[in-house]
XYZ file of C-alpha atoms in Angstrom:
703
model
C -4.222 -2.357 -5.706
C -5.500 -2.717 -2.152
C -7.943 -5.043 -0.509
C -11.294 -3.618 0.498
C -10.644 -0.114 -0.718
C -13.047 1.999 1.327
C -11.716 5.542 1.208
C -13.248 7.897 3.739
C -12.483 11.587 3.322
C -9.073 10.942 1.895
C -8.421 7.602 3.572
C -8.864 4.024 2.466
C -10.052 2.035 5.453
C -9.180 -1.589 4.903
C -11.229 -3.861 7.119
C -9.047 -6.941 6.974
C -8.296 -7.434 10.654
C -10.485 -8.081 13.658
C -8.312 -5.634 15.606
C -10.283 -2.971 13.737
C -13.430 -4.323 15.329
C -12.033 -4.130 18.824
C -11.084 -0.492 19.158
C -12.936 2.731 19.921
C -12.286 6.260 21.126
C -13.950 5.863 24.524
C -11.630 5.620 27.527
C -14.103 5.225 30.397
C -14.349 1.442 30.484
C -13.133 -0.667 33.400
C -11.387 -4.011 33.387
C -14.260 -5.785 35.088
C -15.515 -9.029 33.590
C -17.855 -8.243 30.731
C -21.004 -10.091 29.728
C -20.997 -9.993 25.962
C -24.144 -9.303 24.038
C -24.933 -12.225 21.771
C -24.542 -11.513 18.085
C -25.901 -13.679 15.297
C -26.341 -13.540 11.524
C -29.356 -11.700 10.172
C -31.586 -12.741 7.279
C -29.789 -10.120 5.168
C -26.433 -11.727 5.935
C -27.756 -15.145 4.940
C -29.098 -13.753 1.678
C -25.864 -11.915 0.867
C -23.814 -15.010 1.635
C -25.800 -17.061 -0.870
C -25.764 -14.293 -3.480
C -22.027 -13.623 -3.192
C -21.274 -17.344 -3.474
C -23.274 -17.491 -6.703
C -21.402 -14.491 -8.125
C -18.061 -15.967 -7.122
C -18.772 -19.196 -8.977
C -20.320 -17.673 -12.089
C -18.514 -14.360 -12.638
C -15.078 -14.484 -10.984
C -12.146 -14.896 -13.364
C -10.905 -18.017 -11.564
C -14.187 -19.838 -12.146
C -13.475 -21.358 -8.768
C -15.877 -23.877 -7.305
C -16.805 -23.228 -3.712
C -16.099 -26.737 -2.433
C -14.302 -28.521 0.396
C -10.871 -27.424 -0.821
C -11.882 -23.764 -0.834
C -13.634 -24.285 2.508
C -10.290 -25.061 4.159
C -8.750 -21.921 2.644
C -11.695 -19.803 3.847
C -11.232 -21.075 7.401
C -7.491 -20.362 7.392
C -7.950 -16.861 5.960
C -10.713 -16.024 8.445
C -8.571 -17.145 11.387
C -5.692 -15.091 10.007
C -7.965 -12.048 9.635
C -8.965 -12.377 13.279
C -5.558 -13.161 14.785
C -2.696 -12.596 12.346
C -0.198 -12.163 15.206
C -1.208 -15.420 16.931
C -1.635 -13.665 20.265
C -5.286 -14.462 21.076
C -6.227 -17.988 20.021
C -4.821 -21.116 21.670
C -3.776 -24.223 19.759
C -6.812 -25.936 21.277
C -9.090 -23.285 19.744
C -7.611 -23.880 16.297
C -8.089 -27.621 16.755
C -11.728 -27.043 17.636
C -12.286 -24.821 14.582
C -11.041 -27.616 12.332
C -14.496 -29.174 12.511
C -15.535 -26.439 10.062
C -12.629 -27.076 7.677
C -14.737 -28.945 5.113
C -18.134 -27.450 5.830
C -17.758 -23.675 5.434
C -18.427 -24.048 1.700
C -21.840 -25.530 2.519
C -22.437 -22.782 5.097
C -21.871 -19.886 2.702
C -23.813 -21.576 -0.091
C -26.859 -22.143 2.128
C -26.508 -18.935 4.153
C -26.119 -21.017 7.311
C -23.193 -18.955 8.609
C -23.501 -19.689 12.336
C -19.951 -21.187 12.339
C -18.609 -17.742 11.425
C -20.127 -16.253 14.548
C -19.124 -19.226 16.677
C -15.461 -18.698 15.759
C -15.788 -14.996 16.386
C -17.337 -15.487 19.818
C -14.257 -17.484 20.842
C -12.031 -14.733 19.482
C -13.936 -12.118 21.467
C -13.596 -14.114 24.681
C -9.884 -14.639 24.140
C -9.269 -10.992 23.348
C -11.038 -9.933 26.527
C -8.961 -12.389 28.560
C -5.743 -11.101 27.042
C -6.596 -7.461 27.579
C -7.644 -8.016 31.166
C -4.321 -9.762 31.705
C -2.543 -6.815 30.088
C -4.310 -4.381 32.386
C -3.305 -6.437 35.417
C 0.326 -6.249 34.300
C 0.174 -2.446 34.478
C -0.164 -2.581 38.261
C 3.551 -3.362 38.647
C 6.420 -1.400 37.145
C 8.488 -3.679 34.878
C 12.204 -4.193 35.415
C 13.850 -2.700 32.344
C 17.342 -3.847 33.432
C 16.606 -7.514 32.677
C 18.332 -8.718 29.516
C 15.506 -10.272 27.457
C 14.019 -9.898 23.969
C 10.479 -9.581 22.618
C 9.548 -11.443 19.410
C 7.222 -8.983 17.696
C 7.017 -10.884 14.399
C 4.998 -14.052 15.063
C 3.943 -14.864 11.515
C 5.861 -18.154 11.520
C 5.361 -18.937 15.215
C 3.234 -21.805 16.493
C -0.068 -21.196 18.236
C 0.359 -20.999 22.005
C -0.330 -24.328 23.690
C -1.472 -22.920 27.012
C -2.759 -19.821 28.762
C 0.569 -19.602 30.569
C 2.404 -19.412 27.252
C 0.110 -16.611 26.083
C 0.628 -14.843 29.413
C 4.369 -14.781 28.764
C 3.889 -13.476 25.207
C 1.678 -10.701 26.520
C 4.007 -9.895 29.424
C 6.728 -9.085 26.900
C 4.308 -7.303 24.574
C 3.071 -5.009 27.347
C 6.608 -4.454 28.593
C 7.705 -3.443 25.091
C 4.825 -0.985 24.719
C 5.647 0.414 28.161
C 9.333 0.774 27.294
C 8.460 2.500 24.025
C 6.550 5.144 25.952
C 9.221 5.508 28.645
C 11.775 6.190 25.915
C 9.665 9.213 24.869
C 10.496 10.711 28.288
C 7.257 9.646 29.966
C 7.358 8.485 33.571
C 6.264 4.938 34.362
C 3.020 6.289 35.806
C 2.311 8.358 32.668
C 3.098 5.412 30.409
C 0.887 3.102 32.452
C -1.963 5.595 32.168
C -1.628 5.711 28.368
C -1.678 1.910 28.138
C -4.561 1.568 30.586
C -6.681 3.838 28.414
C -5.547 2.006 25.289
C -6.468 -1.449 26.625
C -9.726 -0.242 28.134
C -10.755 1.197 24.768
C -10.412 -2.224 23.255
C -12.181 -3.922 26.151
C -15.181 -1.649 25.919
C -15.427 -2.219 22.201
C -15.691 -5.986 22.719
C -19.185 -5.438 24.079
C -20.209 -3.032 21.313
C -19.663 -5.222 18.271
C -22.522 -5.788 15.880
C -23.218 -8.588 13.459
C -22.558 -6.408 10.388
C -18.927 -5.899 11.434
C -18.392 -9.604 12.023
C -20.046 -10.502 8.725
C -17.971 -7.977 6.763
C -14.736 -9.278 8.278
C -15.641 -12.830 7.285
C -16.860 -11.949 3.796
C -13.608 -10.218 3.001
C -11.637 -13.203 4.257
C -13.870 -15.310 1.995
C -13.272 -13.020 -1.006
C -9.533 -13.012 -0.386
C -9.374 -16.766 -0.952
C -10.156 -16.061 -4.626
C -7.829 -13.103 -5.139
C -6.622 -10.007 -3.260
C -8.738 -7.537 -5.251
C -12.225 -8.986 -4.767
C -13.909 -7.283 -1.819
C -17.222 -7.017 -0.021
C -18.636 -3.684 1.195
C -21.367 -3.570 3.818
C -24.338 -1.262 3.102
C -22.778 1.408 5.314
C -19.354 1.173 3.696
C -20.858 1.072 0.213
C -22.034 4.633 0.782
C -18.582 5.699 2.009
C -17.078 4.151 -1.127
C -19.477 6.204 -3.260
C -18.339 9.380 -1.488
C -14.712 8.509 -2.177
C -15.294 7.850 -5.846
C -16.800 11.317 -6.234
C -13.434 12.805 -5.167
C -15.373 15.320 -3.031
C -13.640 14.800 0.274
C -11.247 16.547 2.616
C -8.262 14.787 4.130
C -4.523 14.282 3.769
C -4.798 11.744 0.929
C -3.586 8.391 2.206
C -5.135 4.932 2.163
C -4.967 3.135 5.505
C -5.579 -0.234 7.092
C -5.341 -1.651 10.605
C -2.594 -4.195 11.194
C -1.884 -5.595 14.680
C -3.316 -2.547 16.489
C -1.412 -0.111 14.240
C -2.962 2.123 11.583
C -0.720 1.427 8.589
C -0.352 3.449 5.392
C -1.159 1.442 2.260
C -0.873 4.080 -0.437
C -0.388 7.804 -0.887
C -3.195 9.252 -3.009
C -1.929 11.520 -5.809
C -2.968 15.120 -5.360
C -3.423 14.928 -1.590
C -1.584 16.728 1.198
C 0.553 13.671 2.019
C 1.704 13.379 -1.609
C 2.582 17.082 -1.733
C 4.505 16.874 1.564
C 6.326 13.728 0.475
C 7.282 12.485 3.958
C 4.543 9.903 4.624
C 5.253 6.577 2.924
C 3.540 3.205 2.441
C 3.941 0.853 5.431
C 4.481 3.789 7.825
C 2.379 3.369 10.994
C 0.430 6.229 12.562
C 0.760 5.990 16.337
C -0.618 9.389 17.360
C -2.756 12.264 16.036
C -3.097 15.900 17.102
C -5.196 18.820 15.916
C -2.960 21.804 15.178
C -0.660 22.412 18.125
C -2.678 20.321 20.589
C -0.909 17.435 22.376
C -0.474 14.189 20.436
C -3.228 11.663 21.194
C -2.191 7.998 21.247
C -4.204 5.991 18.680
C -2.627 2.536 18.888
C -5.452 0.037 19.236
C -8.129 2.447 18.038
C -10.875 1.530 15.652
C -9.755 2.473 12.141
C -12.671 4.708 11.233
C -12.293 6.519 14.584
C -8.680 7.339 13.679
C -9.925 8.543 10.304
C -12.394 10.808 12.089
C -9.493 12.361 14.004
C -7.334 12.849 10.928
C -9.967 14.339 8.662
C -11.265 17.847 9.178
C -12.017 21.174 7.498
C -9.941 22.084 4.488
C -7.045 24.366 5.366
C -6.601 23.125 8.941
C -3.519 21.304 10.205
C -3.275 17.781 11.559
C -0.095 16.423 13.152
C 0.736 12.742 12.843
C 3.147 10.765 14.990
C 4.583 8.151 12.647
C 6.595 4.973 13.189
C 8.527 4.556 9.908
C 8.086 1.460 7.764
C 10.338 -1.376 8.845
C 11.072 0.100 12.273
C 10.332 -2.296 15.155
C 7.636 -1.458 17.734
C 9.210 1.090 20.036
C 11.509 2.530 17.377
C 12.055 6.245 16.764
C 8.946 8.084 15.571
C 8.676 11.286 13.536
C 6.101 14.074 13.615
C 4.514 15.264 10.361
C 2.363 18.396 10.110
C -0.039 18.239 7.139
C -2.587 20.764 5.932
C -5.884 19.134 5.036
C -7.296 19.826 1.592
C -9.586 18.329 -0.972
C -7.982 15.694 -3.139
C -8.499 17.488 -6.431
C -8.146 16.251 -9.975
C -5.979 19.196 -10.897
C -3.665 18.444 -7.970
C -2.990 15.035 -9.524
C -1.850 16.601 -12.777
C 1.399 15.664 -14.482
C 4.302 18.032 -13.790
C 7.403 18.793 -15.820
C 10.988 19.461 -14.790
C 14.471 19.329 -16.297
C 17.752 17.840 -15.163
C 21.005 19.373 -16.336
C 23.669 16.732 -16.954
C 27.110 18.407 -16.906
C 29.608 17.611 -19.647
C 33.229 18.621 -20.156
C 32.471 21.703 -22.244
C 28.690 21.997 -22.059
C 25.641 20.394 -20.507
C 22.732 18.266 -21.664
C 19.102 18.887 -20.760
C 16.900 15.928 -19.938
C 13.184 16.527 -19.568
C 11.224 14.829 -16.782
C 7.457 14.447 -16.618
C 6.086 13.055 -13.386
C 2.737 11.302 -13.856
C 1.180 10.609 -10.420
C -1.884 8.795 -11.791
C -3.830 8.143 -14.990
C -6.551 10.711 -14.396
C -9.435 12.004 -16.477
C -12.265 14.485 -15.895
C -14.923 11.977 -16.851
C -17.836 14.320 -16.155
C -16.465 16.974 -18.510
C -15.827 14.353 -21.166
C -19.364 12.955 -20.815
C -20.741 16.497 -21.128
C -19.055 16.866 -24.520
C -16.186 19.134 -23.455
C -13.434 18.434 -26.018
C -10.822 20.102 -23.777
C -11.464 17.953 -20.690
C -8.537 17.473 -18.307
C -6.651 14.218 -18.728
C -3.225 12.670 -18.333
C -2.738 12.461 -22.081
C -3.637 16.066 -22.861
C -1.446 17.351 -20.019
C 1.555 15.238 -21.026
C 1.164 16.247 -24.703
C 1.306 19.916 -23.686
C 4.257 19.399 -21.302
C 6.287 17.453 -23.868
C 5.822 20.198 -26.449
C 6.937 22.810 -23.934
C 10.037 20.774 -23.052
C 10.929 20.267 -26.721
C 10.182 23.797 -27.928
C 11.340 25.835 -24.944
C 13.940 23.702 -23.162
C 15.374 21.962 -26.266
C 15.608 18.701 -24.341
C 18.046 15.966 -25.379
C 15.939 13.145 -23.949
C 12.838 12.480 -21.865
C 11.979 10.580 -18.671
C 8.373 9.639 -17.860
C 8.392 9.127 -14.088
C 5.713 6.623 -13.012
C 7.118 5.823 -9.579
C 4.301 5.449 -7.062
C 1.685 5.628 -9.824
C -0.932 3.039 -8.851
C -2.942 3.323 -12.063
C -6.229 4.930 -13.031
C -8.200 5.144 -16.261
C -7.366 2.397 -18.750
C -8.228 4.694 -21.665
C -5.545 7.139 -20.499
C -2.921 4.382 -20.437
C -3.627 3.517 -24.068
C -3.836 7.158 -25.143
C -0.598 8.100 -23.373
C 1.154 5.214 -25.129
C -0.123 6.650 -28.409
C 1.863 9.833 -27.849
C 5.057 7.827 -28.317
C 4.253 5.089 -30.877
C 3.010 5.485 -34.445
C 0.015 3.165 -34.191
C -0.968 -0.380 -33.274
C -2.404 -2.365 -30.362
C -1.483 -1.365 -26.797
C -3.007 -3.995 -24.507
C -5.226 -7.075 -24.626
C -8.101 -7.790 -22.234
C -9.396 -11.283 -21.480
C -12.595 -11.755 -19.449
C -13.921 -14.714 -17.462
C -15.762 -15.958 -20.558
C -12.404 -16.260 -22.415
C -13.284 -13.376 -24.729
C -10.285 -11.299 -25.820
C -10.433 -7.623 -26.739
C -7.504 -5.718 -28.237
C -7.276 -2.010 -27.375
C -5.574 0.060 -30.061
C -3.580 3.267 -29.925
C -6.246 6.010 -30.176
C -3.797 8.869 -30.828
C -3.086 9.428 -34.551
C 0.284 11.182 -34.227
C 3.510 10.930 -32.229
C 4.326 13.909 -30.041
C 7.930 12.913 -29.292
C 10.298 10.504 -31.055
C 13.554 11.105 -29.169
C 15.337 9.026 -26.489
C 12.793 7.931 -23.873
C 12.936 6.196 -20.492
C 10.053 5.107 -18.282
C 11.021 5.186 -14.598
C 9.076 2.752 -12.384
C 9.160 1.224 -8.911
C 7.329 -1.495 -6.995
C 4.358 0.831 -6.465
C 3.866 1.398 -10.199
C 0.782 -0.684 -10.942
C -2.100 -1.436 -13.280
C -2.335 1.328 -15.926
C 1.323 2.245 -15.244
C 2.300 -1.313 -16.108
C 0.269 -1.237 -19.324
C 2.102 1.906 -20.481
C 5.560 0.698 -19.427
C 5.018 -2.722 -21.028
C 3.895 -1.202 -24.331
C 6.893 1.152 -24.488
C 9.140 -1.834 -23.793
C 7.449 -4.181 -26.281
C 7.544 -1.630 -29.102
C 11.247 -0.959 -28.342
C 10.230 2.677 -28.101
C 12.286 3.309 -24.979
C 13.813 1.687 -21.922
C 12.076 0.815 -18.662
C 14.319 1.718 -15.725
C 13.873 1.150 -12.005
C 12.348 -1.715 -10.058
C 10.090 -4.589 -11.114
C 6.552 -3.186 -10.953
C 3.704 -4.300 -8.685
C 2.193 -6.962 -10.946
C -1.464 -5.956 -10.765
C -2.787 -7.184 -14.090
C -6.389 -7.943 -13.168
C -9.661 -6.175 -13.946
C -12.448 -5.610 -11.408
C -16.155 -4.869 -11.749
C -18.434 -3.400 -9.081
C -21.654 -5.319 -8.376
C -24.455 -3.607 -6.482
C -26.086 -6.529 -4.672
C -29.374 -4.627 -4.512
C -29.781 -5.327 -8.241
C -30.307 -8.971 -7.371
C -32.686 -8.432 -4.454
C -36.423 -9.006 -4.768
C -37.130 -6.023 -2.552
C -35.364 -2.765 -3.413
C -35.619 -1.629 0.210
C -33.401 -4.348 1.661
C -30.220 -2.264 1.518
C -27.657 -4.889 0.557
C -23.963 -4.188 0.156
C -21.627 -4.188 -2.844
C -19.038 -6.550 -4.248
C -15.950 -5.793 -6.308
C -15.146 -8.882 -8.324
C -12.135 -9.729 -10.463
C -13.536 -10.510 -13.917
C -10.552 -10.288 -16.279
C -6.839 -9.841 -16.871
C -4.575 -7.563 -18.898
C -2.071 -8.979 -21.389
C 0.788 -7.357 -23.239
C 0.808 -7.223 -27.016
C 3.399 -10.011 -26.845
C 0.804 -12.197 -25.088
C 2.409 -12.212 -21.650
C 0.443 -11.006 -18.653
C 1.554 -8.196 -16.353
C -0.229 -10.093 -13.557
C 1.998 -11.415 -10.775
C 5.313 -10.837 -12.597
C 4.909 -7.126 -13.267
C 7.130 -5.352 -15.786
C 10.809 -6.218 -15.401
C 13.015 -3.165 -16.070
C 15.650 -3.146 -18.783
C 18.040 -1.518 -16.305
C 17.447 -2.133 -12.595
C 17.822 0.525 -9.919
C 18.200 0.008 -6.156
C 15.176 0.559 -3.930
C 14.325 0.304 -0.248
C 11.029 -1.361 -1.177
C 11.374 -5.116 -0.647
C 9.806 -7.098 -3.509
C 9.445 -10.020 -1.094
C 7.039 -7.968 1.009
C 5.331 -5.634 -1.490
C 3.648 -6.548 -4.751
C 1.149 -8.958 -6.235
C 3.576 -11.884 -6.010
C 3.601 -11.574 -2.204
C -0.130 -12.311 -1.978
C -0.892 -16.031 -1.626
C -4.185 -15.865 -3.541
C -2.978 -13.675 -6.412
C -3.958 -14.830 -9.879
C -1.034 -16.578 -11.602
C 1.000 -15.305 -14.533
C 0.068 -16.805 -17.874
C 0.052 -15.829 -21.501
C -2.179 -15.792 -24.545
C -1.413 -15.463 -28.227
C 0.457 -12.301 -29.188
C -1.431 -9.818 -31.258
C -0.036 -8.400 -34.472
C 2.193 -5.389 -33.822
C 5.382 -3.955 -35.267
C 8.213 -3.064 -32.937
C 10.540 -0.265 -34.028
C 13.829 -2.130 -34.311
C 15.532 1.099 -35.312
C 14.799 2.437 -31.851
C 16.307 -0.569 -30.026
C 19.002 0.421 -27.546
C 22.031 -1.694 -26.503
C 20.946 -2.511 -22.950
C 24.133 -4.345 -21.960
C 26.303 -1.417 -23.065
C 24.092 1.143 -21.309
C 24.044 -0.990 -18.161
C 27.838 -1.192 -18.123
C 28.088 2.603 -18.435
C 25.553 2.982 -15.616
C 27.413 0.540 -13.338
C 30.761 2.244 -13.942
C 29.367 5.707 -13.317
C 27.212 4.897 -10.266
C 30.090 3.094 -8.523
C 31.874 6.469 -8.309
C 28.800 8.578 -7.551
C 28.681 9.700 -3.870
C 24.931 10.282 -4.005
C 24.273 6.844 -5.474
C 26.491 5.196 -2.849
C 24.670 7.199 -0.181
C 21.410 5.688 -1.456
C 22.880 2.164 -1.330
C 24.148 2.671 2.219
C 20.764 3.942 3.388
C 19.023 0.976 1.785
C 21.462 -1.392 3.505
C 20.833 0.221 6.903
C 17.092 0.038 6.335
C 17.216 -3.621 5.305
C 19.245 -4.527 8.386
C 16.669 -2.822 10.591
C 13.745 -4.467 8.792
C 15.291 -7.940 9.032
C 14.915 -7.951 12.802
C 12.074 -10.004 14.292
C 12.925 -9.361 17.936
C 13.709 -6.288 19.996
C 15.489 -5.894 23.318
C 13.473 -5.139 26.455
C 16.557 -3.822 28.240
C 16.346 -0.032 28.394
C 20.079 0.570 28.041
C 20.332 -1.752 25.046
C 17.319 -0.064 23.432
C 18.888 3.344 23.911
C 22.130 2.050 22.450
C 20.308 0.542 19.451
C 18.541 3.825 18.779
C 21.742 5.831 19.065
C 23.597 3.372 16.840
C 20.944 3.700 14.122
C 21.032 7.501 14.337
C 24.829 7.597 14.192
C 24.820 5.210 11.200
C 22.603 7.648 9.304
C 24.877 10.537 10.300
C 27.978 8.628 9.174
C 26.380 7.825 5.821
C 25.443 11.463 5.206
C 28.874 12.737 6.212
C 30.568 10.296 3.831
C 28.484 11.765 1.034
C 29.244 15.320 2.121
C 32.979 14.616 2.286
C 32.941 13.288 -1.274
C 31.289 16.536 -2.385
C 33.714 18.691 -0.369
C 30.994 19.839 2.061
C 31.294 20.464 5.790
C 30.240 17.455 7.900
C 27.213 17.536 10.190
C 27.876 17.513 13.935
C 24.744 15.811 15.294
C 21.993 13.450 14.050
C 19.451 16.206 14.668
C 20.925 18.158 11.747
C 19.855 15.372 9.367
C 16.311 16.756 9.444
C 17.538 19.884 7.632
C 19.202 18.020 4.739
C 17.434 18.350 1.403
C 16.261 14.943 0.097
C 18.151 13.497 -2.855
C 16.801 11.572 -5.835
C 19.871 9.725 -7.018
C 17.763 7.289 -9.046
C 16.170 10.059 -11.137
C 19.522 11.788 -11.655
C 21.147 8.559 -12.835
C 18.175 7.798 -15.086
C 18.712 11.172 -16.765
C 22.345 10.213 -17.370
C 21.253 6.902 -18.906
C 18.900 8.775 -21.250
C 21.843 10.930 -22.319
C 23.788 7.720 -23.013
C 20.839 6.584 -25.158
C 20.933 9.845 -27.112
C 24.667 9.518 -27.702
C 24.300 5.922 -28.859
C 21.489 6.871 -31.229
C 23.555 9.752 -32.631
C 20.990 12.377 -31.663
C 23.397 14.076 -29.254
C 26.995 15.226 -29.559
C 28.788 17.767 -27.408
C 29.591 19.905 -30.461
C 25.971 19.963 -31.561
C 24.951 20.914 -28.048
C 27.466 23.752 -27.899
C 26.333 25.048 -31.300
C 22.716 24.866 -30.264
C 23.497 26.784 -27.097
C 25.217 29.523 -29.093
C 22.115 30.111 -31.222
C 19.648 30.478 -28.358
């Protein structure tokens, strides 16, 4: 799902921003003018540029020609990778770079990539100028009583036309970072010291860059012009990728990237400490790290792999993270998470079962729930001939039988929320547990060849009412399973439109194409195909649209394949021959009406809607006040809004209200979406005639 997925000891370091290049852990640098060491492309870079261009044109699914049109896109994406916030380059710099707009295609084809380093040298000079200006601003305490705002979201802003305009942008940026620290009860002197070290780290790094880092940044900008899932790995990062794929690493289990000086969470890896804890979420930003009970160390502006080095450590030890929640503006309230490092183990990713009791007038129904965090498989055991190897399908088969035989469930929910995919073979096999037989998914490669993957499981393990619960983070293999269940009318898909990742990647070791096996070239992941439903429609871009939608705080305008400008488009091919079970079709409009009527009166569901509304209002802001009293008032207002929402829920349940916002930390988290999904499954059972209250009471009497 992510660009440039280099996972280091439980973390996926995404090198998509030049900010990553300009940060380090050293704090001894000064703000003196720096004479940069010249960096230039090596012969290896030239060779890799030519080789990658050939692979792009011959093996990528788009069959894109690297020409003048693509050249312009490469330039724009490279500039964006260097300065997404538009806080370093001037409009005059961008105008100068336009001379490369129609020639970068020739540069990458010939390996003459000097323009790449020319653009970067300007970026490095501008970044040094900005940081020296920022350091100079720290000499004077800002006036936090002035009523002014800082525009932190500059995605749609124009490039600054002058140095003076950039100076003003940076004055407000530094003031905001200072105010954020002052609001954590630091004195001005303490806050200035933190920022001085932060800016000096970046300054020192500007003179420590090497050509490999510059080349990797450019190559990934180049790859991104074709699609978001094609990536280049340098020789060094190729080895780190190999370590990740072995699953033999310690960490907290989160994939990270650097965005505008912040280390941002991309995904939570199933089976890791973060997934078990459940508090860290995608788009959260890590602003500080501490070992055990040591003081929190500020990591804003650090190099990404240096932050990873701080977070990883021996299994069983504790790391504390200071986190700025997703959607919160710079300077918003942070939270502290204490996580115990551990190996991300296959068995920790395993599917888990649970039950939800749905109360009725004179009895209760039991709905089974199986949470599937990923489509996993012990490939080594399978390759060794072990017939009992661990897999998603074998675990779910066992759990379903236990729920049916022991819990006498009246319906089943397969929870795929947050499931980013995994083994394709497990997606087809898991589908086979719930359909009689037939095709599950179609694959089309860049040569237009189509392969149909059939249900490999000869028997159905469960034929009762079934719902598949998904969200925006359900992707790839999750979408294949959900789409098949929907297309066969085997059950209902409930939740949020899924991610829309319907493409297939292949890993190319560039050393295979080198004349000398000692050159040590990097690797390339290349999109070579797409998935299609049995109906012929692709899951790419559109995702799987649920039969019954559920509210979510995840914004589909910000998360998902459709938000990526270079994503492959949706299309369709011929449907394959399959037979949907019309007898299992459920009346979606009727079930939706029952859901709407019930949820409108549900305090927990309304609590969820109120929280989502508060979150969306906070996320919609693009500016933040630099007046200390207004900032304090904004923080207090947000905290009191959360308290009011919780107390409204408690009142509806007849519970005592909370007195202070601090008590919110002790409230057990609710899953109103899962609870309501269980109720919908009960509605399905009633409609199908497989459940009646009298039957349930009789069954209870015989247990």
